[in-house]
PDB file of C-alpha atoms in Angstrom:
ATOM      1  CA  MET W  22     -19.508  46.792 -11.099  1.00 70.00           C
ATOM      2  CA  ILE W  23     -21.744  44.504  -9.088  1.00 79.00           C
ATOM      3  CA  LYS W  24     -19.097  44.397  -6.351  1.00 86.00           C
ATOM      4  CA  LEU W  25     -19.072  48.202  -6.137  1.00 87.00           C
ATOM      5  CA  GLY W  26     -22.867  48.262  -5.982  1.00 88.00           C
ATOM      6  CA  LEU W  27     -22.846  45.693  -3.205  1.00 92.00           C
ATOM      7  CA  LEU W  28     -20.148  47.690  -1.410  1.00 92.00           C
ATOM      8  CA  TRP W  29     -22.256  50.871  -1.613  1.00 90.00           C
ATOM      9  CA  THR W  30     -25.355  48.973  -0.478  1.00 95.00           C
ATOM     10  CA  GLY W  31     -23.510  47.400   2.445  1.00 96.00           C
ATOM     11  CA  TYR W  32     -22.004  50.745   3.445  1.00 95.00           C
ATOM     12  CA  LEU W  33     -25.383  52.483   3.442  1.00 95.00           C
ATOM     13  CA  ILE W  34     -27.123  49.727   5.418  1.00 96.00           C
ATOM     14  CA  LEU W  35     -24.309  49.472   7.975  1.00 97.00           C
ATOM     15  CA  SER W  36     -24.105  53.250   8.202  1.00 96.00           C
ATOM     16  CA  PHE W  37     -27.835  53.575   8.848  1.00 96.00           C
ATOM     17  CA  VAL W  38     -27.767  50.901  11.562  1.00 95.00           C
ATOM     18  CA  ILE W  39     -24.770  52.555  13.239  1.00 95.00           C
ATOM     19  CA  PHE W  40     -26.535  55.933  13.170  1.00 94.00           C
ATOM     20  CA  LEU W  41     -29.635  54.450  14.804  1.00 92.00           C
ATOM     21  CA  LEU W  42     -27.642  52.617  17.468  1.00 91.00           C
ATOM     22  CA  ALA W  43     -25.388  55.573  18.270  1.00 89.00           C
ATOM     23  CA  SER W  44     -28.287  57.941  18.819  1.00 86.00           C
ATOM     24  CA  PHE W  45     -30.966  55.967  20.584  1.00 80.00           C
ATOM     25  CA  THR W  46     -33.131  59.086  20.991  1.00 83.00           C
ATOM     26  CA  ILE W  47     -36.282  60.259  19.262  1.00 85.00           C
ATOM     27  CA  ASN W  48     -34.563  63.490  18.169  1.00 86.00           C
ATOM     28  CA  GLY W  49     -31.790  61.596  16.393  1.00 89.00           C
ATOM     29  CA  TRP W  50     -34.094  58.986  14.913  1.00 91.00           C
ATOM     30  CA  ILE W  51     -36.362  61.647  13.394  1.00 92.00           C
ATOM     31  CA  VAL W  52     -33.408  63.077  11.472  1.00 93.00           C
ATOM     32  CA  TYR W  53     -32.084  59.667  10.471  1.00 95.00           C
ATOM     33  CA  ILE W  54     -35.423  58.211   9.382  1.00 95.00           C
ATOM     34  CA  PHE W  55     -36.859  61.276   7.644  1.00 96.00           C
ATOM     35  CA  VAL W  56     -33.662  62.749   6.159  1.00 95.00           C
ATOM     36  CA  LEU W  57     -31.016  60.047   5.785  1.00 95.00           C
ATOM     37  CA  LEU W  58     -33.220  57.070   4.942  1.00 96.00           C
ATOM     38  CA  PRO W  59     -34.869  58.701   1.875  1.00 97.00           C
ATOM     39  CA  LEU W  60     -31.475  60.025   0.755  1.00 96.00           C
ATOM     40  CA  TYR W  61     -29.950  56.562   1.110  1.00 96.00           C
ATOM     41  CA  GLY W  62     -32.830  55.118  -0.903  1.00 96.00           C
ATOM     42  CA  LEU W  63     -32.301  57.620  -3.722  1.00 96.00           C
ATOM     43  CA  ILE W  64     -28.547  57.033  -3.707  1.00 95.00           C
ATOM     44  CA  LEU W  65     -29.099  53.280  -3.917  1.00 94.00           C
ATOM     45  CA  LEU W  66     -31.629  53.600  -6.726  1.00 95.00           C
ATOM     46  CA  PHE W  67     -29.683  56.009  -8.904  1.00 92.00           C
ATOM     47  CA  GLY W  68     -26.326  54.496  -7.961  1.00 90.00           C
ATOM     48  CA  TRP W  69     -27.409  51.018  -9.052  1.00 92.00           C
ATOM     49  CA  LEU W  70     -28.950  52.389 -12.264  1.00 92.00           C
ATOM     50  CA  ARG W  71     -25.694  54.157 -13.028  1.00 90.00           C
ATOM     51  CA  LEU W  72     -23.644  51.057 -12.221  1.00 89.00           C
ATOM     52  CA  LEU W  73     -25.805  48.896 -14.463  1.00 90.00           C
ATOM     53  CA  LYS W  74     -25.403  51.394 -17.288  1.00 90.00           C
ATOM     54  CA  HIS W  75     -21.599  51.184 -16.949  1.00 87.00           C
ATOM     55  CA  ARG W  76     -21.408  47.518 -15.956  1.00 85.00           C
ATOM     56  CA  ASN W  77     -18.651  46.678 -18.455  1.00 86.00           C
ATOM     57  CA  GLU W  78     -16.382  49.510 -17.341  1.00 86.00           C
ATOM     58  CA  ARG W  79     -14.082  50.067 -14.385  1.00 86.00           C
ATOM     59  CA  ALA W  80     -14.966  52.476 -11.623  1.00 85.00           C
ATOM     60  CA  GLN W  81     -12.534  55.110 -10.409  1.00 87.00           C
ATOM     61  CA  PHE W  82     -13.301  57.163  -7.361  1.00 82.00           C
ATOM     62  CA  SER W  83     -11.560  59.834  -5.363  1.00 86.00           C
ATOM     63  CA  HIS W  84     -10.146  58.564  -2.089  1.00 91.00           C
ATOM     64  CA  GLY W  85     -10.093  62.124  -0.747  1.00 93.00           C
ATOM     65  CA  ARG W  86     -13.811  62.592  -1.273  1.00 94.00           C
ATOM     66  CA  TRP W  87     -14.625  59.320   0.470  1.00 93.00           C
ATOM     67  CA  LEU W  88     -12.288  60.218   3.331  1.00 96.00           C
ATOM     68  CA  THR W  89     -14.293  63.435   3.702  1.00 97.00           C
ATOM     69  CA  VAL W  90     -17.518  61.388   3.797  1.00 96.00           C
ATOM     70  CA  ILE W  91     -16.128  59.172   6.565  1.00 96.00           C
ATOM     71  CA  VAL W  92     -14.835  62.140   8.601  1.00 98.00           C
ATOM     72  CA  LEU W  93     -18.220  63.870   8.330  1.00 98.00           C
ATOM     73  CA  GLN W  94     -19.984  60.653   9.292  1.00 97.00           C
ATOM     74  CA  ILE W  95     -17.856  60.464  12.448  1.00 97.00           C
ATOM     75  CA  ALA W  96     -18.684  64.119  13.167  1.00 97.00           C
ATOM     76  CA  VAL W  97     -22.408  63.353  12.814  1.00 96.00           C
ATOM     77  CA  LEU W  98     -22.084  60.385  15.161  1.00 96.00           C
ATOM     78  CA  LEU W  99     -20.257  62.470  17.776  1.00 95.00           C
ATOM     79  CA  THR W 100     -22.618  65.437  17.640  1.00 94.00           C
ATOM     80  CA  SER W 101     -25.824  63.409  17.458  1.00 93.00           C
ATOM     81  CA  PRO W 102     -28.198  63.509  20.435  1.00 90.00           C
ATOM     82  CA  GLY W 103     -27.184  60.911  22.981  1.00 87.00           C
ATOM     83  CA  ASN W 104     -29.134  61.754  26.131  1.00 82.00           C
ATOM     84  CA  CYS W 105     -32.471  63.495  25.665  1.00 77.00           C
ATOM     85  CA  TYR W 106     -33.844  63.079  29.164  1.00 73.00           C
ATOM     86  CA  MET W 107     -36.712  65.577  29.618  1.00 68.00           C
ATOM     87  CA  ALA W 108     -36.466  66.715  25.971  1.00 66.00           C
ATOM     88  CA  ASN W 109     -40.240  66.496  25.578  1.00 61.00           C
ATOM     89  CA  GLN W 110     -40.489  69.198  28.276  1.00 64.00           C
ATOM     90  CA  GLY W 111     -38.197  71.509  26.321  1.00 64.00           C
ATOM     91  CA  ALA W 112     -34.814  70.428  27.690  1.00 71.00           C
ATOM     92  CA  ARG W 113     -31.856  70.191  25.312  1.00 81.00           C
ATOM     93  CA  CYS W 114     -30.225  66.902  24.371  1.00 83.00           C
ATOM     94  CA  TYR W 115     -26.653  66.101  25.341  1.00 83.00           C
ATOM     95  CA  SER W 116     -24.454  65.061  22.424  1.00 87.00           C
ATOM     96  CA  ASN W 117     -22.582  61.784  22.148  1.00 89.00           C
ATOM     97  CA  PHE W 118     -19.390  63.844  22.207  1.00 90.00           C
ATOM     98  CA  GLN W 119     -20.243  65.181  25.656  1.00 90.00           C
ATOM     99  CA  ILE W 120     -21.249  61.709  26.839  1.00 87.00           C
ATOM    100  CA  LEU W 121     -17.840  60.386  25.774  1.00 88.00           C
ATOM    101  CA  PHE W 122     -15.701  63.232  27.096  1.00 88.00           C
ATOM    102  CA  ASP W 123     -17.645  64.566  30.097  1.00 83.00           C
ATOM    103  CA  ASN W 124     -19.431  63.032  33.057  1.00 78.00           C
ATOM    104  CA  VAL W 125     -22.832  62.830  31.343  1.00 78.00           C
ATOM    105  CA  PRO W 126     -24.577  59.432  31.505  1.00 75.00           C
ATOM    106  CA  GLN W 127     -25.973  57.801  28.360  1.00 73.00           C
ATOM    107  CA  SER W 128     -29.502  57.917  29.720  1.00 72.00           C
ATOM    108  CA  GLY W 129     -31.379  59.298  32.667  1.00 72.00           C
ATOM    109  CA  MET W 130     -31.249  62.571  34.518  1.00 74.00           C
ATOM    110  CA  VAL W 131     -28.084  64.648  34.431  1.00 71.00           C
ATOM    111  CA  LEU W 132     -27.142  66.731  37.447  1.00 66.00           C
ATOM    112  CA  ASN W 133     -25.149  69.956  37.066  1.00 73.00           C
ATOM    113  CA  ALA W 134     -23.646  69.231  33.656  1.00 78.00           C
ATOM    114  CA  PRO W 135     -23.703  72.274  31.390  1.00 82.00           C
ATOM    115  CA  HIS W 136     -24.712  71.773  27.789  1.00 83.00           C
ATOM    116  CA  TRP W 137     -22.074  72.083  25.095  1.00 86.00           C
ATOM    117  CA  ILE W 138     -24.361  74.162  22.926  1.00 88.00           C
ATOM    118  CA  ILE W 139     -21.931  74.602  20.029  1.00 92.00           C
ATOM    119  CA  VAL W 140     -21.489  70.833  19.713  1.00 90.00           C
ATOM    120  CA  GLU W 141     -25.207  70.126  20.139  1.00 88.00           C
ATOM    121  CA  ASP W 142     -26.238  72.738  17.576  1.00 90.00           C
ATOM    122  CA  SER W 143     -23.668  71.593  15.016  1.00 95.00           C
ATOM    123  CA  PHE W 144     -25.452  68.234  14.571  1.00 94.00           C
ATOM    124  CA  TYR W 145     -27.826  69.478  11.857  1.00 94.00           C
ATOM    125  CA  GLY W 146     -25.028  71.224   9.963  1.00 97.00           C
ATOM    126  CA  PHE W 147     -22.915  68.082  10.021  1.00 97.00           C
ATOM    127  CA  VAL W 148     -25.872  66.001   8.799  1.00 97.00           C
ATOM    128  CA  LEU W 149     -26.321  68.393   5.874  1.00 97.00           C
ATOM    129  CA  ALA W 150     -22.587  68.397   5.090  1.00 98.00           C
ATOM    130  CA  TYR W 151     -22.507  64.589   5.290  1.00 98.00           C
ATOM    131  CA  CYS W 152     -25.455  64.295   2.887  1.00 97.00           C
ATOM    132  CA  VAL W 153     -23.831  66.641   0.372  1.00 97.00           C
ATOM    133  CA  ALA W 154     -20.454  64.889   0.655  1.00 97.00           C
ATOM    134  CA  LEU W 155     -22.087  61.486   0.208  1.00 95.00           C
ATOM    135  CA  ILE W 156     -23.904  62.620  -2.939  1.00 95.00           C
ATOM    136  CA  ILE W 157     -20.695  64.116  -4.327  1.00 94.00           C
ATOM    137  CA  GLY W 158     -18.758  60.967  -3.438  1.00 92.00           C
ATOM    138  CA  VAL W 159     -21.160  58.687  -5.280  1.00 90.00           C
ATOM    139  CA  TRP W 160     -21.716  60.912  -8.304  1.00 90.00           C
ATOM    140  CA  SER W 161     -18.040  61.756  -8.748  1.00 90.00           C
ATOM    141  CA  THR W 162     -17.287  58.109  -9.484  1.00 88.00           C
ATOM    142  CA  LYS W 163     -15.903  57.924 -13.001  1.00 88.00           C
ATOM    143  CA  PHE W 164     -16.205  54.950 -15.305  1.00 86.00           C
ATOM    144  CA  LYS W 165     -13.608  53.938 -17.878  1.00 84.00           C
ATOM    145  CA  THR W 166     -13.268  51.011 -20.219  1.00 79.00           C
ATOM    146  CA  ASP W 167     -10.206  48.782 -19.995  1.00 68.00           C
ATOM    147  CA  ARG W 168      -8.881  50.424 -23.168  1.00 65.00           C
ATOM    148  CA  GLU W 169      -9.104  53.916 -21.606  1.00 57.00           C
ATOM    149  CA  ASN W 170      -7.369  52.620 -18.459  1.00 54.00           C
ATOM    150  CA  ASN W 171      -4.485  51.257 -20.556  1.00 54.00           C
ATOM    151  CA  LEU W 172      -4.120  54.605 -22.367  1.00 52.00           C
ATOM    152  CA  ASP W 173      -3.983  56.448 -19.032  1.00 54.00           C
ATOM    153  CA  LEU W 174      -1.164  54.203 -17.810  1.00 48.00           C
ATOM    154  CA  GLU W 175       1.054  54.865 -20.847  1.00 51.00           C
TER     155      GLU W 175
END
């Protein structure tokens, strides 16, 4: 169980660092620091408490649920604000998706590039979906003793 706890801890730390690096903007960091960081802290706290309670059992988790978490995490990374030049004057932020697939620079002023409003506005929805999927992924982990595992195999 300790290995699973360390895996979850490593995933959450690496995930948080990747989120911060991928969206080096104040708009992205506000969401990551004030929404994701407290959620990650709660998941770590309750996840470790749950793992310690079931430390002599084997964990079983759904690969499909964790695949959904990873897909939603990629969607959050792509839709997160990437270029927020002039955002403090009311301008919209360009998404990382548009930076990757259009001629928008990572920083600085953008000339004549229309905003992909649907992609930019979907960031908050993807963050919410990612948070829900992450909670479901962690809490849907089942624990079984070795005896129960042997009965399931027969």
